[in-house]
Amino acid sequence: MKYCRCERAGRIHYGLIEGDDVALLDGAPFSGGRTTGERLRLAEVRLMAPVEPPNVFAIGANYQDHIDETGSSRPERPLIFLKPTTAVIGPETPVVLPTMAPDEVDYEAELAIIIGRTARNLPPEAAIGAVFGYTCANDISARDCQKRIDRQWTRAKGFDTFCPLGPWIETDLSPADLPISLRLNGQVMQQGTTAAMVFAIPYLISYLSQAFTLLPGTVILTGTPAGVGMARKPPRFLRPGDTTEVTIGGIGTLRNPIRAEGTDTVRAPCCA
Ligand code: MG
């Protein structure tokens, strides 16, 4: 099933997508939300980030071809970082190149896990049972901050708008071997499969749950395959007017335009 968050006439709803309609829910589907009987046309709503996560965890260096292209070494255990929830935006919402670091902003297509129930200390064989579903993510990264200025990742991967999610959550999906790609202005830049992850999804969830309580709605970004802008010769960083599209088989396409800070008439709000 496909679950979304959407806005119409200033009201925000969770919904279940059924054909051309959205059946509205009275709460988040992973927190017991039920259908209200009210329906909207999918074409008449604005899709938002499909979840308001309590935490966004992310995994670095989780595809060997991306490790190779960046000249880093294969991690012995999952490399975890956090993205702030204020970085989350939805489909079609602009990624904003920040004035303080606009020059080396990069894309990373990633499969995102959405946790469905509170979980702690899960063994790998029980991990998939805690999953609600999956969506597309773009782990936007300011490489100058990441590699040279800060040399850690909080600001580099945490600027406002640096965590596009969407377009919806697919719940009926096996994540083990899904095609994943990113197009920049229509040109394929990344193309891989989730089967190439260094640490598979059950192991990642189990590992995280040994450190952190995973709450319903928690998002976990699972790493990116090769083809990022910084590894290209010459590098290809994001510019105002660009468009990124993350496509994952069985889910759909997450599309976001790129803008310079201060050029939007309306500032992108949190979880827009
Ligand atoms: Mg990443």
Short mmCIF file of C-alpha atoms and ligand atoms in Angstrom, two decimals, residues 58-61 66 81 108 110 139 141 157 221 223-224, ligand 1:
data_model
loop_
_atom_site.label_atom_id
_atom_site.label_comp_id
_atom_site.label_asym_id
_atom_site.label_seq_id
_atom_site.Cartn_x
_atom_site.Cartn_y
_atom_site.Cartn_z
CA ALA A 58 21.70 7.90 8.01
CA ILE A 59 24.42 5.45 7.03
CA GLY A 60 27.58 6.56 5.22
CA ALA A 61 29.81 4.48 2.93
CA HIS A 66 30.69 4.66 -3.76
CA PHE A 81 25.17 10.01 11.42
CA GLU A 108 22.95 11.16 -3.01
CA GLU A 110 19.13 6.63 -1.06
CA ASP A 139 21.04 12.85 1.21
CA SER A 141 25.55 17.19 1.22
CA LYS A 157 24.32 17.15 5.72
CA LEU A 221 18.77 6.52 5.09
CA GLY A 223 23.63 4.96 1.83
CA THR A 224 24.20 5.86 -1.80
MG MG B 1 24.46 9.44 2.16
#
